[in-house]
Structure formats: C-alpha cells, structure tokens
N, CA and C atoms as an extended XYZ file, in Angstrom:
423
Properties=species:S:1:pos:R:3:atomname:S:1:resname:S:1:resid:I:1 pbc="F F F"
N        -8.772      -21.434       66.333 N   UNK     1
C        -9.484      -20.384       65.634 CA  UNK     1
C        -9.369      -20.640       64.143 C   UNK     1
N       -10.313      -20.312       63.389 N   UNK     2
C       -10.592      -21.100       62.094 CA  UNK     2
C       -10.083      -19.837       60.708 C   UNK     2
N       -10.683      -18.503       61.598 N   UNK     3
C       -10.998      -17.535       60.522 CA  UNK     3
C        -9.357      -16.918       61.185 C   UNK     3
N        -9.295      -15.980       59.831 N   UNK     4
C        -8.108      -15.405       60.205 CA  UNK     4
C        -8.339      -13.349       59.173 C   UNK     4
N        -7.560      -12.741       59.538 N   UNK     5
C        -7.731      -11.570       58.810 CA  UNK     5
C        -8.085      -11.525       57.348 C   UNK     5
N        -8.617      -10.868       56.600 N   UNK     6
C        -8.347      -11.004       55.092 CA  UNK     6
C        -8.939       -9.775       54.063 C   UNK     6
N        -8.167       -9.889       53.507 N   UNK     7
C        -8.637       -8.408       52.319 CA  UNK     7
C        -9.691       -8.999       51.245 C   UNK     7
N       -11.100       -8.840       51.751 N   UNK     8
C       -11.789       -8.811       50.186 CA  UNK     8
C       -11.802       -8.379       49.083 C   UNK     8
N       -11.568       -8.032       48.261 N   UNK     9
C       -11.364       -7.464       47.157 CA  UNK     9
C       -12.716       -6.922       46.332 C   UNK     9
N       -12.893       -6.089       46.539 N   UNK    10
C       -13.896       -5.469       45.672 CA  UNK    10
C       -13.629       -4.940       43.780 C   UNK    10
N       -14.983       -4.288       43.438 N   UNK    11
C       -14.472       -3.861       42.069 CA  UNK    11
C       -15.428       -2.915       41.919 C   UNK    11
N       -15.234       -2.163       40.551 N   UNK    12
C       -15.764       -1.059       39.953 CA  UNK    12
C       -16.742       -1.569       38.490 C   UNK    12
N       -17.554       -0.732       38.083 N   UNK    13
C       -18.232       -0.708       36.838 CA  UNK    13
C       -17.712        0.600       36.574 C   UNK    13
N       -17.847        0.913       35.496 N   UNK    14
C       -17.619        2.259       34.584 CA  UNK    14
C       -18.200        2.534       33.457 C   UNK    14
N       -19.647        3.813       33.555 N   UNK    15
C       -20.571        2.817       32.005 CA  UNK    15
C       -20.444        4.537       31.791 C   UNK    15
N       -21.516        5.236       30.168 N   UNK    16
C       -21.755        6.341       30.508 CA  UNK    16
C       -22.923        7.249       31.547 C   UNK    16
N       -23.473        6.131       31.983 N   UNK    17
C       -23.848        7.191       33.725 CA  UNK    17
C       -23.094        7.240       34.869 C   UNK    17
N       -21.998        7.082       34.511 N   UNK    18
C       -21.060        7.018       35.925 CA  UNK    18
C       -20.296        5.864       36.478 C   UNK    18
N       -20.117        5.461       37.723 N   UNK    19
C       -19.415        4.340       38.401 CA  UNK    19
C       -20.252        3.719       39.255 C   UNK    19
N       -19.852        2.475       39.536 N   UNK    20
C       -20.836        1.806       40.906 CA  UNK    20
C       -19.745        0.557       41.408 C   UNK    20
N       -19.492        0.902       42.578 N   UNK    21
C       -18.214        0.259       43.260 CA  UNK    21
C       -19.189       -1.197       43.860 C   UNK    21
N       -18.927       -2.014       43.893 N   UNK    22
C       -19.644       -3.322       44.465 CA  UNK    22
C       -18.359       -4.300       45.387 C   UNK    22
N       -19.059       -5.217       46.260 N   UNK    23
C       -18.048       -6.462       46.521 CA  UNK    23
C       -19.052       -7.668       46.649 C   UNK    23
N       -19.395       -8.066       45.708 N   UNK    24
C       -19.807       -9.038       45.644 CA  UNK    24
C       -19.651      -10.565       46.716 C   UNK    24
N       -18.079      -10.515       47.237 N   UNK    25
C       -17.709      -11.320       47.804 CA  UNK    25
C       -17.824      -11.507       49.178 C   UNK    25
N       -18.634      -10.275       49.730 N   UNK    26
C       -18.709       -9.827       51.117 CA  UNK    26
C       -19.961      -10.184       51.916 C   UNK    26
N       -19.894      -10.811       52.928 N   UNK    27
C       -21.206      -11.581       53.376 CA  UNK    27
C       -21.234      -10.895       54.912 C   UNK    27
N       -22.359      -10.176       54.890 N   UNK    28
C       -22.822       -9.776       55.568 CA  UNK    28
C       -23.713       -9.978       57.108 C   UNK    28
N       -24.206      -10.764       56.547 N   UNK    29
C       -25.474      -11.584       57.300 CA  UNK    29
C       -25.228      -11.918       59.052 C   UNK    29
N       -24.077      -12.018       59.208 N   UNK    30
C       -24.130      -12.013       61.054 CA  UNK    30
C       -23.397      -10.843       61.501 C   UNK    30
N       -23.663       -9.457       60.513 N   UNK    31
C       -23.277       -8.318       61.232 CA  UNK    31
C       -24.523       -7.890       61.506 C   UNK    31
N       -24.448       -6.874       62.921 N   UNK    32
C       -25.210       -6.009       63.590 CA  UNK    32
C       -25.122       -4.499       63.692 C   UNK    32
N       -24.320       -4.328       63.809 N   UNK    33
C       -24.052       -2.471       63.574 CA  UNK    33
C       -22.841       -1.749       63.030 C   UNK    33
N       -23.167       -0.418       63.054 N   UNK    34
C       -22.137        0.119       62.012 CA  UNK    34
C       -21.904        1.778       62.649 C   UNK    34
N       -20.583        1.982       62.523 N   UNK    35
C       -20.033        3.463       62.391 CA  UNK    35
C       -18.987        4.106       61.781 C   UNK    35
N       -18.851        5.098       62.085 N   UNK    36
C       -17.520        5.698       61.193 CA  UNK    36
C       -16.953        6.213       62.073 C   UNK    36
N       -15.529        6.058       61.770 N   UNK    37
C       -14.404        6.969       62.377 CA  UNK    37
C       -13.768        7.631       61.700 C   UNK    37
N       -13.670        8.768       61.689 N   UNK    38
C       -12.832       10.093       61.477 CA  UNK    38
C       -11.484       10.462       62.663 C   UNK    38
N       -10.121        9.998       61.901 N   UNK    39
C        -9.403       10.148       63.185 CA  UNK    39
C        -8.591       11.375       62.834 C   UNK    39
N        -8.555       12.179       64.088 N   UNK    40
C        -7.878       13.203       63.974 CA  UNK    40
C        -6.808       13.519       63.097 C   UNK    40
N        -6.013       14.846       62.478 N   UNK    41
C        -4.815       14.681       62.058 CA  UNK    41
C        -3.863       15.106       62.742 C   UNK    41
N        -3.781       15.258       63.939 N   UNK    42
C        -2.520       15.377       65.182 CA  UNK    42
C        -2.464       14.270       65.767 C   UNK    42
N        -3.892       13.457       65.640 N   UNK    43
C        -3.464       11.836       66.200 CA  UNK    43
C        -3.666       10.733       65.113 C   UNK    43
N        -3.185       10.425       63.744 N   UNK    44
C        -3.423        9.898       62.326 CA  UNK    44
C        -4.056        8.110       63.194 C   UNK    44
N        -3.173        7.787       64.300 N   UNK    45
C        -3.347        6.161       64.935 CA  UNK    45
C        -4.060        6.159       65.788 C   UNK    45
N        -5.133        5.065       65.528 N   UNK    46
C        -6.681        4.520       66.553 CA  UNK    46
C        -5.998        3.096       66.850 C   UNK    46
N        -5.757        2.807       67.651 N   UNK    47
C        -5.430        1.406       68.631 CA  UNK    47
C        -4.892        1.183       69.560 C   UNK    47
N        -4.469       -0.013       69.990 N   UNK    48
C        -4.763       -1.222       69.663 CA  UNK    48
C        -6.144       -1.378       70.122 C   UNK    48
N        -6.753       -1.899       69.749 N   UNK    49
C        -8.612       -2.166       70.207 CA  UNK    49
C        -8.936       -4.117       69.880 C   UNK    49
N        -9.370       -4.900       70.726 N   UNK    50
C        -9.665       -5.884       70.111 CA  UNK    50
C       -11.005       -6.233       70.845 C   UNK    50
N       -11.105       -7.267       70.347 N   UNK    51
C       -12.330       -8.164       71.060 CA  UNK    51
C       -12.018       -9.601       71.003 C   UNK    51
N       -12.291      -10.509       71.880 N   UNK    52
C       -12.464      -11.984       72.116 CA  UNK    52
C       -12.958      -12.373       70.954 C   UNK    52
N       -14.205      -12.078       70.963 N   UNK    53
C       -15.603      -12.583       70.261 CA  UNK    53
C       -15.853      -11.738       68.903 C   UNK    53
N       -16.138      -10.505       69.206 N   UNK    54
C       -16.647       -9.397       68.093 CA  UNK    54
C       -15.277       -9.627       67.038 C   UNK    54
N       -16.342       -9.713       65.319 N   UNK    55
C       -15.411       -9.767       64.560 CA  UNK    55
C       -16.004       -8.113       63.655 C   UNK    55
N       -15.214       -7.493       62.617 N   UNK    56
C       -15.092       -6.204       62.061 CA  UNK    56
C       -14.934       -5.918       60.637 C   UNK    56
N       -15.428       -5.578       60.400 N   UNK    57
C       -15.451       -5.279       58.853 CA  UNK    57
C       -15.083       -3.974       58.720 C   UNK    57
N       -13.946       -3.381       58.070 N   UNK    58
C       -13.249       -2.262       57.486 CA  UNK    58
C       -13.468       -1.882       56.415 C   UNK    58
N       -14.272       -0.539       56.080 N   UNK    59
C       -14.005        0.418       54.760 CA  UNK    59
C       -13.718        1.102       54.507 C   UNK    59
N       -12.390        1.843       53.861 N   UNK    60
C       -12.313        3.080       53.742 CA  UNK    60
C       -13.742        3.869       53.032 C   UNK    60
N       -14.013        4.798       53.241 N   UNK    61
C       -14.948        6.264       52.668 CA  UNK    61
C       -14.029        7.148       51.642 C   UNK    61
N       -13.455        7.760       52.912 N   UNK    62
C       -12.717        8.665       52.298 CA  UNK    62
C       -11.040        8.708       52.944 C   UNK    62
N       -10.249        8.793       51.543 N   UNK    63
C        -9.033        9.143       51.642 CA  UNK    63
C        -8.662        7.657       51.627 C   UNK    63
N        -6.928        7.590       52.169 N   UNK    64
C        -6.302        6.763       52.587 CA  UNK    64
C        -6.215        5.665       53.660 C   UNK    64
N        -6.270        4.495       54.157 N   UNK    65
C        -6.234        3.914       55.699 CA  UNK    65
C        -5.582        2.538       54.933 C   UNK    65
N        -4.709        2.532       56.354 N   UNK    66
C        -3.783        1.447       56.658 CA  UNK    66
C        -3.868        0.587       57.714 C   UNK    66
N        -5.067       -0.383       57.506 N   UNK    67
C        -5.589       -1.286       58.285 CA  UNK    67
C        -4.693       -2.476       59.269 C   UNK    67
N        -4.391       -2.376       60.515 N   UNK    68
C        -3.737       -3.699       61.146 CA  UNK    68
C        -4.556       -4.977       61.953 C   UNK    68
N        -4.201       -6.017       61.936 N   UNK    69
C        -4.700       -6.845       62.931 CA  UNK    69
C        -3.697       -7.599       63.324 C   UNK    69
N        -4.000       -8.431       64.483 N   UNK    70
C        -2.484       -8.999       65.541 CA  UNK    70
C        -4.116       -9.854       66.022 C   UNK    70
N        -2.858      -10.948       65.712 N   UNK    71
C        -3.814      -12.364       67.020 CA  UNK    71
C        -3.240      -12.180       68.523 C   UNK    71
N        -4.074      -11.756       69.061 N   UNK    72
C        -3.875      -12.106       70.743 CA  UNK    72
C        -4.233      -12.840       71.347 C   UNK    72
N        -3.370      -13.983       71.596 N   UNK    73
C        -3.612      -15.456       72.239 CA  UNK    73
C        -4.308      -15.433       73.927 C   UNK    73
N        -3.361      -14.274       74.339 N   UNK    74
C        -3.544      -14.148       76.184 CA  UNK    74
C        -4.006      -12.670       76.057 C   UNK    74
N        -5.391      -12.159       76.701 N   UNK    75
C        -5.333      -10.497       76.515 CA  UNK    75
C        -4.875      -10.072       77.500 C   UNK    75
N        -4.594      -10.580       79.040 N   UNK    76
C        -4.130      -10.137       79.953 CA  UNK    76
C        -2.585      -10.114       80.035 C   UNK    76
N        -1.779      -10.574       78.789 N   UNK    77
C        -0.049       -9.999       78.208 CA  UNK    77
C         0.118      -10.683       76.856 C   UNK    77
N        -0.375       -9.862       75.944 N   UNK    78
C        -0.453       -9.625       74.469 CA  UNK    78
C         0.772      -10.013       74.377 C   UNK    78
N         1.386      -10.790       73.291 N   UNK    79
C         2.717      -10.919       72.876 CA  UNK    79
C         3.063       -9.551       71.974 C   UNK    79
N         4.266       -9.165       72.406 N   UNK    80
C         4.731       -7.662       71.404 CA  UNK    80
C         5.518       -8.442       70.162 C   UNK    80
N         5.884       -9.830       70.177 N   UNK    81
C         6.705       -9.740       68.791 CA  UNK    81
C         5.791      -10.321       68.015 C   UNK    81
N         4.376      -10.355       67.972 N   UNK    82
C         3.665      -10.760       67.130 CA  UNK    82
C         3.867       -9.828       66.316 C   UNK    82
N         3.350      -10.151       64.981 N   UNK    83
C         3.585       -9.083       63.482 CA  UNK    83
C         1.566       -8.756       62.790 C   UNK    83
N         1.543       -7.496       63.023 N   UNK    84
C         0.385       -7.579       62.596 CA  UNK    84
C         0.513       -7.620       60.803 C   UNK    84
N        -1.080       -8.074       60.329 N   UNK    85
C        -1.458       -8.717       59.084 CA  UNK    85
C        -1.584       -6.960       58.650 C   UNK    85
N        -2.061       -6.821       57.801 N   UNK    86
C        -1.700       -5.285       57.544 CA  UNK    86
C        -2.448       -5.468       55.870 C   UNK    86
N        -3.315       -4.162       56.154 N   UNK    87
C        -4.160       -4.062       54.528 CA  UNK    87
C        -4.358       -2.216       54.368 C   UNK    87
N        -3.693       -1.752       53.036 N   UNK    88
C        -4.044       -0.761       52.958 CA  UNK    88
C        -5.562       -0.699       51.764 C   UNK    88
N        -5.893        0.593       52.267 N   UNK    89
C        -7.384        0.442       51.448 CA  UNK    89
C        -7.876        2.247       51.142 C   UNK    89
N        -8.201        2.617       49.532 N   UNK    90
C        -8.412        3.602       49.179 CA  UNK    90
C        -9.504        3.436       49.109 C   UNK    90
N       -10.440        4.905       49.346 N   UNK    91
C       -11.924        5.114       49.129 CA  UNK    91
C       -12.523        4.675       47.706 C   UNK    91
N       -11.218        4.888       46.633 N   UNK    92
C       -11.818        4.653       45.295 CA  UNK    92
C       -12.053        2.987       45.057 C   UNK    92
N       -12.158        2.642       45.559 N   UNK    93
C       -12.445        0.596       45.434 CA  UNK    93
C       -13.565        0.412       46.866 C   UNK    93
N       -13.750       -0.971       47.017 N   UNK    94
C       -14.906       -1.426       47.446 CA  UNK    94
C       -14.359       -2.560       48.397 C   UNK    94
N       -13.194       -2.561       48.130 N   UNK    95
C       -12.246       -3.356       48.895 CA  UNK    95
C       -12.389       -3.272       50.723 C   UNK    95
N       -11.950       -4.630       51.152 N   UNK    96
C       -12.590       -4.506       52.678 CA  UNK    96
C       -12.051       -5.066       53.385 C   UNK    96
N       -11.497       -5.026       54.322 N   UNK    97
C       -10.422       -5.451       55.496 CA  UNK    97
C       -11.449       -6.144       56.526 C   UNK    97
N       -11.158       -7.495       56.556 N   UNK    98
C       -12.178       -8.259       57.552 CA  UNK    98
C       -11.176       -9.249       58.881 C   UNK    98
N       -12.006       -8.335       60.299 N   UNK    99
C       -11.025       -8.880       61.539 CA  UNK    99
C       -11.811      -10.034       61.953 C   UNK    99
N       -11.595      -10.550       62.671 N   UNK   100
C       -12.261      -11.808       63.176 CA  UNK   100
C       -12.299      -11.653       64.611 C   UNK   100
N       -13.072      -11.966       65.488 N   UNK   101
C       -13.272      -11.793       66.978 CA  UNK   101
C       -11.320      -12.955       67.219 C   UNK   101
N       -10.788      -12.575       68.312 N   UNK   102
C        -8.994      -12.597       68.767 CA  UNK   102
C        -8.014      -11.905       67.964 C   UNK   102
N        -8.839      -11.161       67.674 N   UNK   103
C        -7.523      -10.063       67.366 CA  UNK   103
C        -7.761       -8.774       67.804 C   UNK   103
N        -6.449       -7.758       67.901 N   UNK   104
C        -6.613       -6.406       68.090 CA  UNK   104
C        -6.126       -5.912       66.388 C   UNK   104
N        -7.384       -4.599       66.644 N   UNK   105
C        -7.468       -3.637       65.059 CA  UNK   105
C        -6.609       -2.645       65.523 C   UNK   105
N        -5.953       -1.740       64.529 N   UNK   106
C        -5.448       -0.523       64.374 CA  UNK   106
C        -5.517        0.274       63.354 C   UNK   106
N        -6.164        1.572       63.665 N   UNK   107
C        -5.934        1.883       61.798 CA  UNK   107
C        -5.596        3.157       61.859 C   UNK   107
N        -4.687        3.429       60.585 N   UNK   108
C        -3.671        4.594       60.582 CA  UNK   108
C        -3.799        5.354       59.283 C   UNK   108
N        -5.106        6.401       59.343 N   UNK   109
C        -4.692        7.570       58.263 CA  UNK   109
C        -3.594        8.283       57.741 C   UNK   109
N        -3.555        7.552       56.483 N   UNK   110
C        -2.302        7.912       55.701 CA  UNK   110
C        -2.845        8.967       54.892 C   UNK   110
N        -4.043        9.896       54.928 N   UNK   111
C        -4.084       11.150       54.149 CA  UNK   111
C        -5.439       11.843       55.176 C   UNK   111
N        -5.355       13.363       55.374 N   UNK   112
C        -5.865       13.989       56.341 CA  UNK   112
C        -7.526       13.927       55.414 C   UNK   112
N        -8.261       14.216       56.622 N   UNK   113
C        -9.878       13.580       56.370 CA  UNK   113
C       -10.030       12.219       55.871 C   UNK   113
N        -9.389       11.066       55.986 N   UNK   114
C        -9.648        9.920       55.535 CA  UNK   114
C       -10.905        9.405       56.703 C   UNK   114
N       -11.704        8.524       56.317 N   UNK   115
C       -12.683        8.188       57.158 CA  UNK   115
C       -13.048        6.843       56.896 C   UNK   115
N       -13.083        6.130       57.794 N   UNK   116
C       -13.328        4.656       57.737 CA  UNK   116
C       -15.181        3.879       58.511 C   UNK   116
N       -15.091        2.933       57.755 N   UNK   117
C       -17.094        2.722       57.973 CA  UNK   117
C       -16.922        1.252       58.593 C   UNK   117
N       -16.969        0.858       60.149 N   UNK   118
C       -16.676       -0.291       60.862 CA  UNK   118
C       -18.463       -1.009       60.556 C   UNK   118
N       -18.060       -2.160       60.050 N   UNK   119
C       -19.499       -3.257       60.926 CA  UNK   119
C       -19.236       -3.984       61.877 C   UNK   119
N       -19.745       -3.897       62.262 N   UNK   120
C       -19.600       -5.192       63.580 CA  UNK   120
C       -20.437       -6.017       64.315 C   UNK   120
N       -19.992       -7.324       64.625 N   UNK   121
C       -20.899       -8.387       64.662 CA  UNK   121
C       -21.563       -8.410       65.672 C   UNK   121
N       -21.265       -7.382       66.721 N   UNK   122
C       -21.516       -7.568       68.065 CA  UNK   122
C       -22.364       -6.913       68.587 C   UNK   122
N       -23.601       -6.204       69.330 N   UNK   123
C       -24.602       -5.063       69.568 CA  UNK   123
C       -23.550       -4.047       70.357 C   UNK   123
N       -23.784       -3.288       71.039 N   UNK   124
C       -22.985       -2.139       71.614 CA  UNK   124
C       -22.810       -3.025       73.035 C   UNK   124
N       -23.889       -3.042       73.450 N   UNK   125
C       -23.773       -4.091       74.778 CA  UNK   125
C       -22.763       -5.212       75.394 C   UNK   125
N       -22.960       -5.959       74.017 N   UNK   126
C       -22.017       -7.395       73.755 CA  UNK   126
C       -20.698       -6.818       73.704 C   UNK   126
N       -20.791       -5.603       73.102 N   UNK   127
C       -19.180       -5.487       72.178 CA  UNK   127
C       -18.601       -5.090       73.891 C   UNK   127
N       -19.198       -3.991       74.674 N   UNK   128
C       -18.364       -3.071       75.744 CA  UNK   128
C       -17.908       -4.457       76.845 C   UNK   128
N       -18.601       -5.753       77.123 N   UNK   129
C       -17.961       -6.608       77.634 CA  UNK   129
C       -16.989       -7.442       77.190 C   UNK   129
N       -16.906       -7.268       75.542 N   UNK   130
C       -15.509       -8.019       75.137 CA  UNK   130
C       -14.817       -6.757       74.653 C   UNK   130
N       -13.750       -5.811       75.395 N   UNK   131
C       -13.555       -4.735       75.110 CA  UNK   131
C       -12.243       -4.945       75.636 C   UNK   131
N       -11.197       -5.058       74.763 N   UNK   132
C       -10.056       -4.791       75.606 CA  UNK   132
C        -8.918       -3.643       74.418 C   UNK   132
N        -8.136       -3.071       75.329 N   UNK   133
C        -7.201       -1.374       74.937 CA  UNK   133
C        -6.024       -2.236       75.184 C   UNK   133
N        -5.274       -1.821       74.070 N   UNK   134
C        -3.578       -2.113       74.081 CA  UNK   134
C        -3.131       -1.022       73.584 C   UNK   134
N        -1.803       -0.731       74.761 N   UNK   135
C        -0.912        0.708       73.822 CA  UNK   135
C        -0.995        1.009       72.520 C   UNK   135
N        -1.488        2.093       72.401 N   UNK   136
C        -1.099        2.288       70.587 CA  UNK   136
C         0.557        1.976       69.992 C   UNK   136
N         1.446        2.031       70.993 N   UNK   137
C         2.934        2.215       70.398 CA  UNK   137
C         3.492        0.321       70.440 C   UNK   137
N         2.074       -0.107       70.694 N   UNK   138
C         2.328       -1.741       71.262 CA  UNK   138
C         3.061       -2.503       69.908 C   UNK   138
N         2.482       -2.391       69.046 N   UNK   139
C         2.760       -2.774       67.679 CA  UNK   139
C         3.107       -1.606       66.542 C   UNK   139
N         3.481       -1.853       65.550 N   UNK   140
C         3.692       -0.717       64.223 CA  UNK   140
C         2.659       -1.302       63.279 C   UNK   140
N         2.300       -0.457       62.285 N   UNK   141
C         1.499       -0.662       60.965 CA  UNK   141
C         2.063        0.121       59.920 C   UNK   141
C-alpha cells in the first residue's frame, strides 16, 4: 500500500471583508460523495469503521474532532496493538484529515455540537460492500 494517512494543512486570508479559509493542497478529483456527521454528546466516539478500498476525506465544520486511522492488514482479526495515526482538527482552519482505503476511521468530539463533513471515494453501493465495524473500545484516540 503506497498511500498512508495524512493531515493537509490548510490556511486562512484575513482582508477588510472578512475571512476565506482555502486548502489549496487538496485534490479532489476521484471523490464521489459527501456527508456530515453530528455525533451525539452521550456518545462523543463513531468507530471503528473501515473500508478495503474506499478512501475519506475529514473536515471539521463545527467545533472540535479528533480524527483516528489504524492500518488493518487482516479484517477478519484486526491487530489491537496497532497504534492509530491520530489528527486533531478545529472548524476555524481548512485543515483535512485524509484516510486511504485499509484502514479503519474513528472520530471523537472533543466539544459538544462539533460536526464533521466526510468525502468519499466510493458511491453508497461500492462503499456498503467494502464495509467492515470494529469495536469502538478496539483502539483509543
């Protein structure tokens, strides 16, 4: 596997009409769809979730999130002492947490209403056959 997790780094302008957050560095072009998650605040942790194939693009919106990924070599017995790669990311930047299809995501609201904006490379179709669930308590972030 070639690609591996990584934090893009975005940036800000600041003029007198306001702000405009950009990432210039972010390539888009073999994503297919997009949503948001809003995760509860009695349940702050969404995971483990991965895909074979489907790779993910992470944004915070709003608030706080503490992005994980873990390479899973075998999905049918995930290694537990793997260490996930780990990116935190505030709404105020443009900054972007990018998974790669063999890994499992996790992400953990670190402030209540935080909301995160997934792309993903995969159609809904594609994605529900490379779909695999690991304990949330499988790993820490």
């Amino acid at each position: 596997m070639d690609q591996v997790p990584k934090l893009i780094v975005g940036a800000r302008h600041v003029d007198e009409r306001g702000s405009l957050l950009f990432n210039n560095e972010l390539n888009i072009l073999n994503f297919r769809r997009m949503y948001i998650i809003n995760n509860s605040d009695s349940q702050p942790f969404r995971g483990w979730h991965g895909h074979e194939f489907e790779s993910k693009i992470f944004i915070t919106l709003s608030g706080r999130i503490r992005f994980g990924a873990v390479r899973v070599k075998d999905w049918s017995a995930p290694d537990k002492s793997e260490v996930p790669q780990v990116a935190e990311l505030k709404a105020d930047s443009l900054d972007v947490f990018f998974v790669p299809g063999g890994y499992a995501n996790g992400i953990l609201s670190l402030e209540p209403g935080s909301q995160a904006l997934v792309i993903s490379s995969s159609t809904l179709s594609d994605s529900l056959v490379d779909d695999y669930r690991i304990e949330s308590s499988f790993w820490k972030i």
